[in-house]
Each structure stands twice: as C-alpha cells, then as structure tokens.
Amino acid sequence: MQDIYLTGGYYKLRKALVTGASRGIGEAVALQLQNEGYQVYTPTHVELDLEDAMSIDAFCKKYSDITFDVLVNNAGINDIHMVEDITEQEMLSMMHINLLAPIRLIRGTVPNMKKQQYGRIVNIGSIWGVAGKAGRTVYAATKHGIHGVTQTLAVELAPYNILINTICPGYTLTALTRKNNTEEQIQEISSCIPMGRMAEPEEQAKAICFLAGEGNTYITGQQITVDGGYTSL
C-alpha cells in the first residue's frame, strides 16, 4: 500500500475496487470514494470479464501485490422473463455475474485484507432479493444468494477486522432507468414509493460508502434496504 507522508506521520492511501462503475450506482460509488480520498480501481469488461472465471483469476493475480481495503461488488445483470421463457444461457450469465463473480473476487482479495487485519466489503443485492416480482426468478435467486454469502463471510472474516454487508437498492433514477421508462412510467412507479420518488444514485452511494468506510467499525453481516420505504408497504 502506498504511503503518503503528512506532517506528524504517515497516512496510508486506501484503495478500493468497484465493479460495474461505468454508470449508475457504481459510478456514483466510485466518485464518492474518490472524493473521500480513496484510490479507486474500476476495471473495464476487457480487463475483468465477470462471466469468465479465468479472467477473474487473472485479474486477481495481476493485482496480487495490491491490498484492496474496500471491495464493492456492484456489477450485475437482470434478464426479465417468465420462468418458462428463461434460457439456459441467461440463467448461467446471471449466476456467474451476480453471484459467482463476487465470490471469486472476494476469494482473490481477502488474503491481503487478512494480512493487514482490515477490509470492508459491500455486496449489492436488490429489493427483489427482499420482495417478490414476476419475471425475476433467477435474478432474485442470485440476490438472495449474495446475502447468504454476506452472512457466512461476516462470521468467517470478523476475526480479521473485515466487515461485509449487503445493500439492497430500490428503484433508482439512473440514466438506464430514464432510458427504459417514460416519464409517465417513472411517475407511476414513484407514486408506489412512500417517499414519493425514486432514489438518486448518489443516495445509494452514500449508504454503500458508509459501510465501506472507516467510520463503519462494527456493522457486519447485515442486509440494508435503501428503497424509500417501498418494501415496507
């Protein structure tokens, strides 16, 4: 880890790895961590193909001399189909990207976290891992699964001061949301949310970055839903 000398001593530059940071919530997380002074790594699909185990292993090996203090497993895909219409490839892609890739990245980054007795990991779940919605059979399975990973590793990693949590974002007003919905549809969805609006990506990022930050010293193994009260109805 790079050391920066400041008056009175050394300050360690924290490093963060954020997947799916090219847009939306991931981009907001990367920007906030940068603003908080982290050196943020946001690999492209070419450098890190989350559907390919060999690509993930190669990435972890390439950066094995770097200790990532923070890992945010944000990347994910959601192919929406009724259960009888889901293809084998769609099932495998969601399982690999949404569930197996985070496990593989944790496997590759945790050894260095253990050595320094510090780490913060945030897995991104979904409100569809909390509540049900038609067309999300496999997606929901992966999001339920990722919190199972969180709970298990909270127990396994706590002795090393490595905290891991799941954030479940609700409807969020990303560029993709605007692209895929008319303004009328956005208003209709917003009317079903107690807060009366969708979240901004930056609001999701605040919750994620708190759990990923040094201010979080004791919260681990938790699933926190950031949805404006939607799943409380």
mmCIF file with all atom_site columns, C-alpha atoms in Angstrom:
data_model
loop_
_atom_site.group_PDB
_atom_site.id
_atom_site.type_symbol
_atom_site.label_atom_id
_atom_site.label_alt_id
_atom_site.label_comp_id
_atom_site.label_asym_id
_atom_site.label_entity_id
_atom_site.label_seq_id
_atom_site.pdbx_PDB_ins_code
_atom_site.Cartn_x
_atom_site.Cartn_y
_atom_site.Cartn_z
_atom_site.occupancy
_atom_site.B_iso_or_equiv
_atom_site.pdbx_formal_charge
_atom_site.auth_seq_id
_atom_site.auth_comp_id
_atom_site.auth_asym_id
_atom_site.auth_atom_id
_atom_site.pdbx_PDB_model_num
ATOM 1   C CA . MET A 1 1   ? 0.000   0.000   0.000   1.00 0.00 ? 1   MET A CA 1
ATOM 2   C CA . GLN A 1 2   ? 1.314   3.437   -0.920  1.00 0.00 ? 2   GLN A CA 1
ATOM 3   C CA . ASP A 1 3   ? 2.240   5.680   1.989   1.00 0.00 ? 3   ASP A CA 1
ATOM 4   C CA . ILE A 1 4   ? 1.857   9.457   1.854   1.00 0.00 ? 4   ILE A CA 1
ATOM 5   C CA . TYR A 1 5   ? 3.904   11.491  4.309   1.00 0.00 ? 5   TYR A CA 1
ATOM 6   C CA . LEU A 1 6   ? 2.000   14.190  6.152   1.00 0.00 ? 6   LEU A CA 1
ATOM 7   C CA . THR A 1 7   ? 3.224   16.451  8.925   1.00 0.00 ? 7   THR A CA 1
ATOM 8   C CA . GLY A 1 8   ? 3.386   14.350  12.047  1.00 0.00 ? 8   GLY A CA 1
ATOM 9   C CA . GLY A 1 9   ? 3.461   10.930  10.416  1.00 0.00 ? 9   GLY A CA 1
ATOM 10  C CA . TYR A 1 10  ? 2.361   8.692   7.578   1.00 0.00 ? 10  TYR A CA 1
ATOM 11  C CA . TYR A 1 11  ? -1.088  8.312   6.133   1.00 0.00 ? 11  TYR A CA 1
ATOM 12  C CA . LYS A 1 12  ? -1.935  5.158   4.231   1.00 0.00 ? 12  LYS A CA 1
ATOM 13  C CA . LEU A 1 13  ? -3.729  5.734   0.947   1.00 0.00 ? 13  LEU A CA 1
ATOM 14  C CA . ARG A 1 14  ? -6.749  3.456   0.956   1.00 0.00 ? 14  ARG A CA 1
ATOM 15  C CA . LYS A 1 15  ? -7.521  1.507   -2.209  1.00 0.00 ? 15  LYS A CA 1
ATOM 16  C CA . ALA A 1 16  ? -10.957 0.438   -3.404  1.00 0.00 ? 16  ALA A CA 1
ATOM 17  C CA . LEU A 1 17  ? -12.120 -1.929  -6.130  1.00 0.00 ? 17  LEU A CA 1
ATOM 18  C CA . VAL A 1 18  ? -15.575 -1.193  -7.554  1.00 0.00 ? 18  VAL A CA 1
ATOM 19  C CA . THR A 1 19  ? -17.156 -3.341  -10.250 1.00 0.00 ? 19  THR A CA 1
ATOM 20  C CA . GLY A 1 20  ? -19.808 -2.054  -12.636 1.00 0.00 ? 20  GLY A CA 1
ATOM 21  C CA . ALA A 1 21  ? -18.601 1.522   -12.174 1.00 0.00 ? 21  ALA A CA 1
ATOM 22  C CA . SER A 1 22  ? -19.120 2.796   -15.709 1.00 0.00 ? 22  SER A CA 1
ATOM 23  C CA . ARG A 1 23  ? -22.605 4.121   -14.937 1.00 0.00 ? 23  ARG A CA 1
ATOM 24  C CA . GLY A 1 24  ? -25.413 4.364   -12.413 1.00 0.00 ? 24  GLY A CA 1
ATOM 25  C CA . ILE A 1 25  ? -24.913 3.396   -8.794  1.00 0.00 ? 25  ILE A CA 1
ATOM 26  C CA . GLY A 1 26  ? -21.422 2.004   -9.400  1.00 0.00 ? 26  GLY A CA 1
ATOM 27  C CA . GLU A 1 27  ? -20.261 5.250   -10.965 1.00 0.00 ? 27  GLU A CA 1
ATOM 28  C CA . ALA A 1 28  ? -21.686 7.233   -8.048  1.00 0.00 ? 28  ALA A CA 1
ATOM 29  C CA . VAL A 1 29  ? -19.903 4.942   -5.569  1.00 0.00 ? 29  VAL A CA 1
ATOM 30  C CA . ALA A 1 30  ? -16.576 5.308   -7.381  1.00 0.00 ? 30  ALA A CA 1
ATOM 31  C CA . LEU A 1 31  ? -16.889 9.097   -7.474  1.00 0.00 ? 31  LEU A CA 1
ATOM 32  C CA . GLN A 1 32  ? -17.785 9.352   -3.784  1.00 0.00 ? 32  GLN A CA 1
ATOM 33  C CA . LEU A 1 33  ? -14.905 7.106   -2.750  1.00 0.00 ? 33  LEU A CA 1
ATOM 34  C CA . GLN A 1 34  ? -12.560 9.239   -4.854  1.00 0.00 ? 34  GLN A CA 1
ATOM 35  C CA . ASN A 1 35  ? -13.914 12.345  -3.164  1.00 0.00 ? 35  ASN A CA 1
ATOM 36  C CA . GLU A 1 36  ? -13.205 10.703  0.180   1.00 0.00 ? 36  GLU A CA 1
ATOM 37  C CA . GLY A 1 37  ? -9.570  10.203  -0.797  1.00 0.00 ? 37  GLY A CA 1
ATOM 38  C CA . TYR A 1 38  ? -9.545  6.586   -1.969  1.00 0.00 ? 38  TYR A CA 1
ATOM 39  C CA . GLN A 1 39  ? -7.579  5.391   -4.942  1.00 0.00 ? 39  GLN A CA 1
ATOM 40  C CA . VAL A 1 40  ? -10.367 3.669   -6.859  1.00 0.00 ? 40  VAL A CA 1
ATOM 41  C CA . TYR A 1 41  ? -9.914  0.852   -9.362  1.00 0.00 ? 41  TYR A CA 1
ATOM 42  C CA . THR A 1 42  ? -12.789 0.469   -11.839 1.00 0.00 ? 42  THR A CA 1
ATOM 43  C CA . PRO A 1 43  ? -11.805 -2.273  -14.297 1.00 0.00 ? 43  PRO A CA 1
ATOM 44  C CA . THR A 1 44  ? -13.420 -2.422  -17.723 1.00 0.00 ? 44  THR A CA 1
ATOM 45  C CA . HIS A 1 45  ? -15.057 -5.524  -19.169 1.00 0.00 ? 45  HIS A CA 1
ATOM 46  C CA . VAL A 1 46  ? -11.935 -6.122  -21.257 1.00 0.00 ? 46  VAL A CA 1
ATOM 47  C CA . GLU A 1 47  ? -9.741  -6.223  -18.152 1.00 0.00 ? 47  GLU A CA 1
ATOM 48  C CA . LEU A 1 48  ? -12.227 -8.069  -15.973 1.00 0.00 ? 48  LEU A CA 1
ATOM 49  C CA . ASP A 1 49  ? -14.888 -10.291 -17.546 1.00 0.00 ? 49  ASP A CA 1
ATOM 50  C CA . LEU A 1 50  ? -17.109 -11.247 -14.623 1.00 0.00 ? 50  LEU A CA 1
ATOM 51  C CA . GLU A 1 51  ? -18.643 -14.109 -16.574 1.00 0.00 ? 51  GLU A CA 1
ATOM 52  C CA . ASP A 1 52  ? -15.256 -15.758 -17.013 1.00 0.00 ? 52  ASP A CA 1
ATOM 53  C CA . ALA A 1 53  ? -13.604 -17.419 -14.009 1.00 0.00 ? 53  ALA A CA 1
ATOM 54  C CA . MET A 1 54  ? -10.196 -17.374 -15.726 1.00 0.00 ? 54  MET A CA 1
ATOM 55  C CA . SER A 1 55  ? -10.464 -13.628 -16.336 1.00 0.00 ? 55  SER A CA 1
ATOM 56  C CA . ILE A 1 56  ? -11.245 -13.002 -12.667 1.00 0.00 ? 56  ILE A CA 1
ATOM 57  C CA . ASP A 1 57  ? -8.374  -15.202 -11.534 1.00 0.00 ? 57  ASP A CA 1
ATOM 58  C CA . ALA A 1 58  ? -6.010  -13.416 -13.943 1.00 0.00 ? 58  ALA A CA 1
ATOM 59  C CA . PHE A 1 59  ? -7.154  -10.019 -12.662 1.00 0.00 ? 59  PHE A CA 1
ATOM 60  C CA . CYS A 1 60  ? -6.613  -11.026 -9.033  1.00 0.00 ? 60  CYS A CA 1
ATOM 61  C CA . LYS A 1 61  ? -3.181  -12.419 -9.882  1.00 0.00 ? 61  LYS A CA 1
ATOM 62  C CA . LYS A 1 62  ? -2.235  -9.230  -11.770 1.00 0.00 ? 62  LYS A CA 1
ATOM 63  C CA . TYR A 1 63  ? -3.091  -7.108  -8.736  1.00 0.00 ? 63  TYR A CA 1
ATOM 64  C CA . SER A 1 64  ? -1.948  -9.552  -6.074  1.00 0.00 ? 64  SER A CA 1
ATOM 65  C CA . ASP A 1 65  ? 0.671   -7.066  -4.839  1.00 0.00 ? 65  ASP A CA 1
ATOM 66  C CA . ILE A 1 66  ? -2.071  -4.539  -4.079  1.00 0.00 ? 66  ILE A CA 1
ATOM 67  C CA . THR A 1 67  ? -4.157  -4.646  -0.937  1.00 0.00 ? 67  THR A CA 1
ATOM 68  C CA . PHE A 1 68  ? -7.670  -3.508  -1.660  1.00 0.00 ? 68  PHE A CA 1
ATOM 69  C CA . ASP A 1 69  ? -9.062  -2.058  1.537   1.00 0.00 ? 69  ASP A CA 1
ATOM 70  C CA . VAL A 1 70  ? -12.537 -1.880  0.026   1.00 0.00 ? 70  VAL A CA 1
ATOM 71  C CA . LEU A 1 71  ? -14.356 -4.158  -2.404  1.00 0.00 ? 71  LEU A CA 1
ATOM 72  C CA . VAL A 1 72  ? -17.760 -3.166  -3.767  1.00 0.00 ? 72  VAL A CA 1
ATOM 73  C CA . ASN A 1 73  ? -19.381 -5.949  -5.790  1.00 0.00 ? 73  ASN A CA 1
ATOM 74  C CA . ASN A 1 74  ? -21.786 -3.764  -7.719  1.00 0.00 ? 74  ASN A CA 1
ATOM 75  C CA . ALA A 1 75  ? -21.901 -5.237  -11.235 1.00 0.00 ? 75  ALA A CA 1
ATOM 76  C CA . GLY A 1 76  ? -24.957 -7.261  -12.108 1.00 0.00 ? 76  GLY A CA 1
ATOM 77  C CA . ILE A 1 77  ? -27.416 -8.162  -14.853 1.00 0.00 ? 77  ILE A CA 1
ATOM 78  C CA . ASN A 1 78  ? -31.170 -8.679  -14.763 1.00 0.00 ? 78  ASN A CA 1
ATOM 79  C CA . ASP A 1 79  ? -32.765 -10.570 -17.645 1.00 0.00 ? 79  ASP A CA 1
ATOM 80  C CA . ILE A 1 80  ? -36.514 -10.334 -17.100 1.00 0.00 ? 80  ILE A CA 1
ATOM 81  C CA . HIS A 1 81  ? -38.544 -13.324 -18.290 1.00 0.00 ? 81  HIS A CA 1
ATOM 82  C CA . MET A 1 82  ? -41.351 -15.502 -17.094 1.00 0.00 ? 82  MET A CA 1
ATOM 83  C CA . VAL A 1 83  ? -39.855 -18.719 -15.730 1.00 0.00 ? 83  VAL A CA 1
ATOM 84  C CA . GLU A 1 84  ? -40.817 -20.860 -18.744 1.00 0.00 ? 84  GLU A CA 1
ATOM 85  C CA . ASP A 1 85  ? -39.043 -18.433 -21.087 1.00 0.00 ? 85  ASP A CA 1
ATOM 86  C CA . ILE A 1 86  ? -35.662 -18.187 -19.350 1.00 0.00 ? 86  ILE A CA 1
ATOM 87  C CA . THR A 1 87  ? -32.881 -19.645 -21.484 1.00 0.00 ? 87  THR A CA 1
ATOM 88  C CA . GLU A 1 88  ? -30.047 -21.720 -20.125 1.00 0.00 ? 88  GLU A CA 1
ATOM 89  C CA . GLN A 1 89  ? -27.540 -19.052 -21.149 1.00 0.00 ? 89  GLN A CA 1
ATOM 90  C CA . GLU A 1 90  ? -29.475 -16.294 -19.368 1.00 0.00 ? 90  GLU A CA 1
ATOM 91  C CA . MET A 1 91  ? -29.573 -18.377 -16.198 1.00 0.00 ? 91  MET A CA 1
ATOM 92  C CA . LEU A 1 92  ? -25.858 -19.099 -16.342 1.00 0.00 ? 92  LEU A CA 1
ATOM 93  C CA . SER A 1 93  ? -24.945 -15.480 -17.102 1.00 0.00 ? 93  SER A CA 1
ATOM 94  C CA . MET A 1 94  ? -26.899 -14.155 -14.115 1.00 0.00 ? 94  MET A CA 1
ATOM 95  C CA . MET A 1 95  ? -25.470 -16.811 -11.817 1.00 0.00 ? 95  MET A CA 1
ATOM 96  C CA . HIS A 1 96  ? -21.897 -16.132 -12.949 1.00 0.00 ? 96  HIS A CA 1
ATOM 97  C CA . ILE A 1 97  ? -22.036 -12.325 -12.885 1.00 0.00 ? 97  ILE A CA 1
ATOM 98  C CA . ASN A 1 98  ? -24.359 -11.710 -9.932  1.00 0.00 ? 98  ASN A CA 1
ATOM 99  C CA . LEU A 1 99  ? -23.243 -14.465 -7.567  1.00 0.00 ? 99  LEU A CA 1
ATOM 100 C CA . LEU A 1 100 ? -20.118 -16.386 -8.541  1.00 0.00 ? 100 LEU A CA 1
ATOM 101 C CA . ALA A 1 101 ? -18.075 -13.364 -9.637  1.00 0.00 ? 101 ALA A CA 1
ATOM 102 C CA . PRO A 1 102 ? -18.414 -11.619 -6.246  1.00 0.00 ? 102 PRO A CA 1
ATOM 103 C CA . ILE A 1 103 ? -17.360 -14.828 -4.500  1.00 0.00 ? 103 ILE A CA 1
ATOM 104 C CA . ARG A 1 104 ? -14.351 -15.152 -6.799  1.00 0.00 ? 104 ARG A CA 1
ATOM 105 C CA . LEU A 1 105 ? -13.332 -11.530 -6.264  1.00 0.00 ? 105 LEU A CA 1
ATOM 106 C CA . ILE A 1 106 ? -13.653 -11.901 -2.508  1.00 0.00 ? 106 ILE A CA 1
ATOM 107 C CA . ARG A 1 107 ? -11.572 -15.078 -2.683  1.00 0.00 ? 107 ARG A CA 1
ATOM 108 C CA . GLY A 1 108 ? -8.885  -13.199 -4.589  1.00 0.00 ? 108 GLY A CA 1
ATOM 109 C CA . THR A 1 109 ? -8.765  -10.041 -2.458  1.00 0.00 ? 109 THR A CA 1
ATOM 110 C CA . VAL A 1 110 ? -9.372  -11.305 1.079   1.00 0.00 ? 110 VAL A CA 1
ATOM 111 C CA . PRO A 1 111 ? -5.906  -12.835 1.673   1.00 0.00 ? 111 PRO A CA 1
ATOM 112 C CA . ASN A 1 112 ? -4.292  -9.382  1.587   1.00 0.00 ? 112 ASN A CA 1
ATOM 113 C CA . MET A 1 113 ? -7.058  -7.906  3.714   1.00 0.00 ? 113 MET A CA 1
ATOM 114 C CA . LYS A 1 114 ? -6.401  -10.605 6.284   1.00 0.00 ? 114 LYS A CA 1
ATOM 115 C CA . LYS A 1 115 ? -2.685  -9.807  6.321   1.00 0.00 ? 115 LYS A CA 1
ATOM 116 C CA . GLN A 1 116 ? -3.331  -6.176  7.193   1.00 0.00 ? 116 GLN A CA 1
ATOM 117 C CA . GLN A 1 117 ? -6.217  -7.012  9.545   1.00 0.00 ? 117 GLN A CA 1
ATOM 118 C CA . TYR A 1 118 ? -8.583  -4.656  7.767   1.00 0.00 ? 118 TYR A CA 1
ATOM 119 C CA . GLY A 1 119 ? -11.151 -4.783  4.990   1.00 0.00 ? 119 GLY A CA 1
ATOM 120 C CA . ARG A 1 120 ? -14.608 -3.584  4.035   1.00 0.00 ? 120 ARG A CA 1
ATOM 121 C CA . ILE A 1 121 ? -16.759 -5.451  1.512   1.00 0.00 ? 121 ILE A CA 1
ATOM 122 C CA . VAL A 1 122 ? -20.168 -4.394  0.235   1.00 0.00 ? 122 VAL A CA 1
ATOM 123 C CA . ASN A 1 123 ? -22.248 -6.728  -1.898  1.00 0.00 ? 123 ASN A CA 1
ATOM 124 C CA . ILE A 1 124 ? -25.067 -5.207  -3.884  1.00 0.00 ? 124 ILE A CA 1
ATOM 125 C CA . GLY A 1 125 ? -28.338 -7.038  -3.548  1.00 0.00 ? 125 GLY A CA 1
ATOM 126 C CA . SER A 1 126 ? -31.746 -5.830  -4.677  1.00 0.00 ? 126 SER A CA 1
ATOM 127 C CA . ILE A 1 127 ? -35.248 -5.209  -3.406  1.00 0.00 ? 127 ILE A CA 1
ATOM 128 C CA . TRP A 1 128 ? -36.097 -8.288  -5.482  1.00 0.00 ? 128 TRP A CA 1
ATOM 129 C CA . GLY A 1 129 ? -33.997 -10.227 -3.027  1.00 0.00 ? 129 GLY A CA 1
ATOM 130 C CA . VAL A 1 130 ? -36.331 -8.908  -0.324  1.00 0.00 ? 130 VAL A CA 1
ATOM 131 C CA . ALA A 1 131 ? -39.724 -8.873  -2.069  1.00 0.00 ? 131 ALA A CA 1
ATOM 132 C CA . GLY A 1 132 ? -41.076 -10.849 -4.999  1.00 0.00 ? 132 GLY A CA 1
ATOM 133 C CA . LYS A 1 133 ? -41.750 -9.600  -8.523  1.00 0.00 ? 133 LYS A CA 1
ATOM 134 C CA . ALA A 1 134 ? -42.751 -11.557 -11.600 1.00 0.00 ? 134 ALA A CA 1
ATOM 135 C CA . GLY A 1 135 ? -40.048 -12.199 -14.169 1.00 0.00 ? 135 GLY A CA 1
ATOM 136 C CA . ARG A 1 136 ? -37.151 -12.127 -11.685 1.00 0.00 ? 136 ARG A CA 1
ATOM 137 C CA . THR A 1 137 ? -36.836 -15.840 -10.815 1.00 0.00 ? 137 THR A CA 1
ATOM 138 C CA . VAL A 1 138 ? -33.099 -16.273 -11.391 1.00 0.00 ? 138 VAL A CA 1
ATOM 139 C CA . TYR A 1 139 ? -32.203 -12.668 -10.613 1.00 0.00 ? 139 TYR A CA 1
ATOM 140 C CA . ALA A 1 140 ? -33.932 -12.950 -7.237  1.00 0.00 ? 140 ALA A CA 1
ATOM 141 C CA . ALA A 1 141 ? -32.174 -16.251 -6.584  1.00 0.00 ? 141 ALA A CA 1
ATOM 142 C CA . THR A 1 142 ? -28.790 -14.599 -7.136  1.00 0.00 ? 142 THR A CA 1
ATOM 143 C CA . LYS A 1 143 ? -29.665 -11.689 -4.869  1.00 0.00 ? 143 LYS A CA 1
ATOM 144 C CA . HIS A 1 144 ? -30.897 -13.964 -2.095  1.00 0.00 ? 144 HIS A CA 1
ATOM 145 C CA . GLY A 1 145 ? -27.693 -15.922 -2.616  1.00 0.00 ? 145 GLY A CA 1
ATOM 146 C CA . ILE A 1 146 ? -25.376 -12.944 -2.373  1.00 0.00 ? 146 ILE A CA 1
ATOM 147 C CA . HIS A 1 147 ? -26.728 -12.101 1.068   1.00 0.00 ? 147 HIS A CA 1
ATOM 148 C CA . GLY A 1 148 ? -26.116 -15.698 2.109   1.00 0.00 ? 148 GLY A CA 1
ATOM 149 C CA . VAL A 1 149 ? -22.503 -15.073 1.108   1.00 0.00 ? 149 VAL A CA 1
ATOM 150 C CA . THR A 1 150 ? -22.519 -11.888 3.187   1.00 0.00 ? 150 THR A CA 1
ATOM 151 C CA . GLN A 1 151 ? -23.862 -13.596 6.305   1.00 0.00 ? 151 GLN A CA 1
ATOM 152 C CA . THR A 1 152 ? -21.451 -16.523 6.086   1.00 0.00 ? 152 THR A CA 1
ATOM 153 C CA . LEU A 1 153 ? -18.396 -14.361 5.487   1.00 0.00 ? 153 LEU A CA 1
ATOM 154 C CA . ALA A 1 154 ? -19.368 -11.937 8.250   1.00 0.00 ? 154 ALA A CA 1
ATOM 155 C CA . VAL A 1 155 ? -18.758 -14.792 10.670  1.00 0.00 ? 155 VAL A CA 1
ATOM 156 C CA . GLU A 1 156 ? -15.689 -16.086 8.853   1.00 0.00 ? 156 GLU A CA 1
ATOM 157 C CA . LEU A 1 157 ? -13.932 -12.740 8.413   1.00 0.00 ? 157 LEU A CA 1
ATOM 158 C CA . ALA A 1 158 ? -14.824 -10.833 11.592  1.00 0.00 ? 158 ALA A CA 1
ATOM 159 C CA . PRO A 1 159 ? -11.700 -12.049 13.462  1.00 0.00 ? 159 PRO A CA 1
ATOM 160 C CA . TYR A 1 160 ? -9.616  -10.249 10.822  1.00 0.00 ? 160 TYR A CA 1
ATOM 161 C CA . ASN A 1 161 ? -11.478 -6.921  11.160  1.00 0.00 ? 161 ASN A CA 1
ATOM 162 C CA . ILE A 1 162 ? -13.050 -7.472  7.752   1.00 0.00 ? 162 ILE A CA 1
ATOM 163 C CA . LEU A 1 163 ? -16.664 -6.303  7.691   1.00 0.00 ? 163 LEU A CA 1
ATOM 164 C CA . ILE A 1 164 ? -19.078 -7.332  4.945   1.00 0.00 ? 164 ILE A CA 1
ATOM 165 C CA . ASN A 1 165 ? -22.633 -6.183  4.293   1.00 0.00 ? 165 ASN A CA 1
ATOM 166 C CA . THR A 1 166 ? -25.324 -6.197  1.624   1.00 0.00 ? 166 THR A CA 1
ATOM 167 C CA . ILE A 1 167 ? -27.064 -3.090  0.324   1.00 0.00 ? 167 ILE A CA 1
ATOM 168 C CA . CYS A 1 168 ? -30.371 -3.686  -1.466  1.00 0.00 ? 168 CYS A CA 1
ATOM 169 C CA . PRO A 1 169 ? -31.189 -0.685  -3.665  1.00 0.00 ? 169 PRO A CA 1
ATOM 170 C CA . GLY A 1 170 ? -34.770 0.058   -4.578  1.00 0.00 ? 170 GLY A CA 1
ATOM 171 C CA . TYR A 1 171 ? -35.888 1.951   -7.660  1.00 0.00 ? 171 TYR A CA 1
ATOM 172 C CA . THR A 1 172 ? -33.089 4.355   -8.564  1.00 0.00 ? 172 THR A CA 1
ATOM 173 C CA . LEU A 1 173 ? -33.207 7.138   -11.119 1.00 0.00 ? 173 LEU A CA 1
ATOM 174 C CA . THR A 1 174 ? -30.178 6.181   -13.195 1.00 0.00 ? 174 THR A CA 1
ATOM 175 C CA . ALA A 1 175 ? -29.618 7.016   -16.844 1.00 0.00 ? 175 ALA A CA 1
ATOM 176 C CA . LEU A 1 176 ? -30.654 3.446   -17.668 1.00 0.00 ? 176 LEU A CA 1
ATOM 177 C CA . THR A 1 177 ? -33.919 3.890   -15.736 1.00 0.00 ? 177 THR A CA 1
ATOM 178 C CA . ARG A 1 178 ? -34.654 7.037   -17.728 1.00 0.00 ? 178 ARG A CA 1
ATOM 179 C CA . LYS A 1 179 ? -33.817 5.243   -20.971 1.00 0.00 ? 179 LYS A CA 1
ATOM 180 C CA . ASN A 1 180 ? -36.041 2.236   -20.260 1.00 0.00 ? 180 ASN A CA 1
ATOM 181 C CA . ASN A 1 181 ? -39.044 4.141   -18.865 1.00 0.00 ? 181 ASN A CA 1
ATOM 182 C CA . THR A 1 182 ? -41.140 7.052   -19.997 1.00 0.00 ? 182 THR A CA 1
ATOM 183 C CA . GLU A 1 183 ? -41.595 9.979   -17.627 1.00 0.00 ? 183 GLU A CA 1
ATOM 184 C CA . GLU A 1 184 ? -45.151 8.778   -17.082 1.00 0.00 ? 184 GLU A CA 1
ATOM 185 C CA . GLN A 1 185 ? -43.901 5.316   -16.083 1.00 0.00 ? 185 GLN A CA 1
ATOM 186 C CA . ILE A 1 186 ? -41.351 6.826   -13.714 1.00 0.00 ? 186 ILE A CA 1
ATOM 187 C CA . GLN A 1 187 ? -44.089 8.880   -12.070 1.00 0.00 ? 187 GLN A CA 1
ATOM 188 C CA . GLU A 1 188 ? -46.312 5.811   -11.788 1.00 0.00 ? 188 GLU A CA 1
ATOM 189 C CA . ILE A 1 189 ? -43.564 3.829   -10.049 1.00 0.00 ? 189 ILE A CA 1
ATOM 190 C CA . SER A 1 190 ? -42.738 6.796   -7.822  1.00 0.00 ? 190 SER A CA 1
ATOM 191 C CA . SER A 1 191 ? -46.345 7.006   -6.678  1.00 0.00 ? 191 SER A CA 1
ATOM 192 C CA . CYS A 1 192 ? -45.954 3.496   -5.191  1.00 0.00 ? 192 CYS A CA 1
ATOM 193 C CA . ILE A 1 193 ? -42.958 4.551   -3.081  1.00 0.00 ? 193 ILE A CA 1
ATOM 194 C CA . PRO A 1 194 ? -43.744 6.090   0.329   1.00 0.00 ? 194 PRO A CA 1
ATOM 195 C CA . MET A 1 195 ? -41.090 8.766   -0.261  1.00 0.00 ? 195 MET A CA 1
ATOM 196 C CA . GLY A 1 196 ? -42.889 9.667   -3.480  1.00 0.00 ? 196 GLY A CA 1
ATOM 197 C CA . ARG A 1 197 ? -39.831 9.426   -5.698  1.00 0.00 ? 197 ARG A CA 1
ATOM 198 C CA . MET A 1 198 ? -37.043 7.139   -6.831  1.00 0.00 ? 198 MET A CA 1
ATOM 199 C CA . ALA A 1 199 ? -33.624 7.328   -5.204  1.00 0.00 ? 199 ALA A CA 1
ATOM 200 C CA . GLU A 1 200 ? -30.796 9.236   -6.795  1.00 0.00 ? 200 GLU A CA 1
ATOM 201 C CA . PRO A 1 201 ? -27.657 7.148   -7.479  1.00 0.00 ? 201 PRO A CA 1
ATOM 202 C CA . GLU A 1 202 ? -25.770 9.377   -5.047  1.00 0.00 ? 202 GLU A CA 1
ATOM 203 C CA . GLU A 1 203 ? -28.169 8.433   -2.251  1.00 0.00 ? 203 GLU A CA 1
ATOM 204 C CA . GLN A 1 204 ? -27.437 4.749   -2.805  1.00 0.00 ? 204 GLN A CA 1
ATOM 205 C CA . ALA A 1 205 ? -23.731 5.589   -2.909  1.00 0.00 ? 205 ALA A CA 1
ATOM 206 C CA . LYS A 1 206 ? -23.880 7.306   0.488   1.00 0.00 ? 206 LYS A CA 1
ATOM 207 C CA . ALA A 1 207 ? -25.194 4.155   2.147   1.00 0.00 ? 207 ALA A CA 1
ATOM 208 C CA . ILE A 1 208 ? -22.699 1.937   0.351   1.00 0.00 ? 208 ILE A CA 1
ATOM 209 C CA . CYS A 1 209 ? -19.745 4.193   1.097   1.00 0.00 ? 209 CYS A CA 1
ATOM 210 C CA . PHE A 1 210 ? -20.626 4.429   4.775   1.00 0.00 ? 210 PHE A CA 1
ATOM 211 C CA . LEU A 1 211 ? -20.486 0.640   5.109   1.00 0.00 ? 211 LEU A CA 1
ATOM 212 C CA . ALA A 1 212 ? -17.289 0.616   3.040   1.00 0.00 ? 212 ALA A CA 1
ATOM 213 C CA . GLY A 1 213 ? -15.656 3.379   5.040   1.00 0.00 ? 213 GLY A CA 1
ATOM 214 C CA . GLU A 1 214 ? -13.515 3.601   8.146   1.00 0.00 ? 214 GLU A CA 1
ATOM 215 C CA . GLY A 1 215 ? -16.488 5.039   10.023  1.00 0.00 ? 215 GLY A CA 1
ATOM 216 C CA . ASN A 1 216 ? -18.063 1.593   9.956   1.00 0.00 ? 216 ASN A CA 1
ATOM 217 C CA . THR A 1 217 ? -16.321 -0.249  12.763  1.00 0.00 ? 217 THR A CA 1
ATOM 218 C CA . TYR A 1 218 ? -18.927 -2.791  13.864  1.00 0.00 ? 218 TYR A CA 1
ATOM 219 C CA . ILE A 1 219 ? -21.718 -3.336  11.313  1.00 0.00 ? 219 ILE A CA 1
ATOM 220 C CA . THR A 1 220 ? -21.282 -6.654  9.541   1.00 0.00 ? 220 THR A CA 1
ATOM 221 C CA . GLY A 1 221 ? -23.473 -9.403  8.098   1.00 0.00 ? 221 GLY A CA 1
ATOM 222 C CA . GLN A 1 222 ? -26.403 -7.053  7.562   1.00 0.00 ? 222 GLN A CA 1
ATOM 223 C CA . GLN A 1 223 ? -28.789 -6.547  4.671   1.00 0.00 ? 223 GLN A CA 1
ATOM 224 C CA . ILE A 1 224 ? -29.830 -2.918  4.411   1.00 0.00 ? 224 ILE A CA 1
ATOM 225 C CA . THR A 1 225 ? -32.598 -1.936  2.010   1.00 0.00 ? 225 THR A CA 1
ATOM 226 C CA . VAL A 1 226 ? -32.461 1.577   0.558   1.00 0.00 ? 226 VAL A CA 1
ATOM 227 C CA . ASP A 1 227 ? -35.831 1.917   -1.154  1.00 0.00 ? 227 ASP A CA 1
ATOM 228 C CA . GLY A 1 228 ? -37.702 4.890   0.301   1.00 0.00 ? 228 GLY A CA 1
ATOM 229 C CA . GLY A 1 229 ? -39.988 2.527   2.195   1.00 0.00 ? 229 GLY A CA 1
ATOM 230 C CA . TYR A 1 230 ? -41.156 0.544   -0.868  1.00 0.00 ? 230 TYR A CA 1
ATOM 231 C CA . THR A 1 231 ? -40.737 -2.906  0.663   1.00 0.00 ? 231 THR A CA 1
ATOM 232 C CA . SER A 1 232 ? -42.349 -1.758  3.933   1.00 0.00 ? 232 SER A CA 1
ATOM 233 C CA . LEU A 1 233 ? -45.765 -1.448  2.298   1.00 0.00 ? 233 LEU A CA 1
#
